[in-house]
Amino acid sequence: MFVADCLQVNRQGHLCVEQVDVLDLAAKYGTPLYVMSETQIRKNCHLYRDSIQQFYGGNGMALYASKAFCCKEMCRIADQEGMGLDVVSGGELYTAISAGFPAEKIYFHGNNKTESELIAALEHGVGAVVVDNLEELETLDRLAGARGVCQQILFRIKPGVDAHTHQFIRTGQIDSKFGFSLETGEAMEAVERAIGLSHVELVGLHCHIGSQIFDTEPFALAARIMIGFLAKIRQQTGAVLTKLNLGGGYGIRYTPQNDPPPYEKYMEQVSLVIHETCNLFDFPMPYILLEPGRSIVGPAGITLYTVGSVKEIPGIRTYVSVDGGMTDNPRYALYQSEYQIVNAGLAAQEKTMQITLAGHCCESGDLIGENLPVQHLEKGDIVAVLSTGAYNYSMASHYNRVPNPPVVLVRDDMDRVIVKRESWEDLTRMDV
Ligand code: LLP
């Protein structure tokens, strides 16, 4: 009935995250409100960990891609669940370190890391910097040299795989701002350059082909191409790189029409291809890293809003306006993303309305969705947008000086705030 497993309906017909009635949460904390299921997040972490164990003999690690949802408590959960961490900015790195996340399990990404970010990475001792370009390689070598250290690095490679997903979240093809291209030879040039440097140690390769991908085939293809390149590096330079990071990108259910394969399918298929390709080239099986973000937190989160008005334009559409919108969820405006929505107080009832869910920003494009089926809705009702755990809080903005909602984490029948609600005062804190 719902796109996420952590949701159910109680005897009053109200929507619950685990065993907590979301109407109680809305009353207790106000709206808009992000609610996340801790049990679901932990379960998703297990699925990746277990699949690496089952299909790859445990010779690898899943890194949580913190860009999907980053706060201190999420970093602690990822750590407790044995995950490494993918960070892509000084801010994500700072959050992780502040939460006590072990630096050696952090992989630092980004296509234009600043010197101060690289210095922070070196000083905290991150496990690896995923180097994106030659300028960064030289800068990192210089900065590491000045500190008398040798930093382990991976190279971000564009494997040339074109995944079928929205163009803004597609990254593995040659026309991408990320990484070194295989086709043009720049990847091999970079490898040769890195081998000649003394304060970086190239230990592996990384690729990420895109996000919200449902098909396992592009991942298998990318793995095959990457192993082929590892073998070519050995042949051309003698270097045997031991780590292969295959990125994230596994799709989730936003609507009942979405049908992603179970997560373990990815590892099953990818590990088959790695076995085959390594055999073919007589290359040692690399240590595998996966970087799921959306599939860890996406299905574990919902957003609650209060309906302020219902405006029916006869023969055209019905606008239902809520107290949040593109500031807490910009994904419809950016990617025309689809969501399932529910009147949280009538969750078991039939959906009798078809609406456009509008936010409260001064902008016509401030919509959360169009043509959304939902139960009867009127002023004062609490509406839940499902599967908002990834790339909502983390992409929130302050447009129109709207404060960001808090994040409440639910476990069984307990709830606790893990990110506090911003106040108007918070919004002016940096003003001079
Ligand atoms: N690793 C790297 C290097 C990435 O760039 C990404 C996502 C991930 C891992 C995690 O991918 P995931 O498992 O979450 O698909 N804002 C967009 C998604 C952008 C994804 C960017 N990179 C959205 O809201 O759909």
PDB file of N, CA and C in Angstrom, residues 156 158 170-179 208:
ATOM      1  N   ARG A 156      38.982   9.244  -9.786  1.00  0.00           N
ATOM      2  CA  ARG A 156      37.613   9.156 -10.303  1.00  0.00           C
ATOM      3  C   ARG A 156      37.677   9.020 -11.826  1.00  0.00           C
ATOM      4  N   LYS A 158      35.655   8.225 -15.585  1.00  0.00           N
ATOM      5  CA  LYS A 158      34.379   8.178 -16.315  1.00  0.00           C
ATOM      6  C   LYS A 158      34.421   6.931 -17.175  1.00  0.00           C
ATOM      7  N   ARG A 170      23.066  12.091 -13.984  1.00  0.00           N
ATOM      8  CA  ARG A 170      23.793  11.095 -14.770  1.00  0.00           C
ATOM      9  C   ARG A 170      25.256  11.545 -14.799  1.00  0.00           C
ATOM     10  N   THR A 171      26.198  10.683 -14.486  1.00  0.00           N
ATOM     11  CA  THR A 171      27.573  11.181 -14.332  1.00  0.00           C
ATOM     12  C   THR A 171      28.654  10.336 -14.993  1.00  0.00           C
ATOM     13  N   GLY A 172      28.316   9.144 -15.485  1.00  0.00           N
ATOM     14  CA  GLY A 172      29.371   8.233 -15.934  1.00  0.00           C
ATOM     15  C   GLY A 172      29.796   8.410 -17.377  1.00  0.00           C
ATOM     16  N   GLN A 173      29.055   9.244 -18.134  1.00  0.00           N
ATOM     17  CA  GLN A 173      29.347   9.378 -19.560  1.00  0.00           C
ATOM     18  C   GLN A 173      30.483  10.376 -19.788  1.00  0.00           C
ATOM     19  N   ILE A 174      31.002  10.415 -21.018  1.00  0.00           N
ATOM     20  CA  ILE A 174      32.197  11.236 -21.278  1.00  0.00           C
ATOM     21  C   ILE A 174      31.915  12.730 -21.069  1.00  0.00           C
ATOM     22  N   ASP A 175      30.709  13.189 -21.420  1.00  0.00           N
ATOM     23  CA  ASP A 175      30.382  14.602 -21.231  1.00  0.00           C
ATOM     24  C   ASP A 175      29.904  14.815 -19.801  1.00  0.00           C
ATOM     25  N   SER A 176      30.831  14.818 -18.878  1.00  0.00           N
ATOM     26  CA  SER A 176      30.497  15.014 -17.468  1.00  0.00           C
ATOM     27  C   SER A 176      31.622  15.823 -16.834  1.00  0.00           C
ATOM     28  N   LYS A 177      31.284  16.636 -15.858  1.00  0.00           N
ATOM     29  CA  LYS A 177      32.326  17.453 -15.212  1.00  0.00           C
ATOM     30  C   LYS A 177      33.183  16.615 -14.267  1.00  0.00           C
ATOM     31  N   PHE A 178      32.770  15.379 -13.996  1.00  0.00           N
ATOM     32  CA  PHE A 178      33.455  14.583 -12.981  1.00  0.00           C
ATOM     33  C   PHE A 178      34.508  13.651 -13.576  1.00  0.00           C
ATOM     34  N   GLY A 179      35.701  13.703 -13.073  1.00  0.00           N
ATOM     35  CA  GLY A 179      36.673  12.643 -13.284  1.00  0.00           C
ATOM     36  C   GLY A 179      37.452  12.649 -14.583  1.00  0.00           C
ATOM     37  N   HIS A 208      31.244   6.449 -10.689  1.00  0.00           N
ATOM     38  CA  HIS A 208      29.851   6.594 -10.232  1.00  0.00           C
ATOM     39  C   HIS A 208      29.065   6.948 -11.480  1.00  0.00           C
TER      40      HIS A 208
END
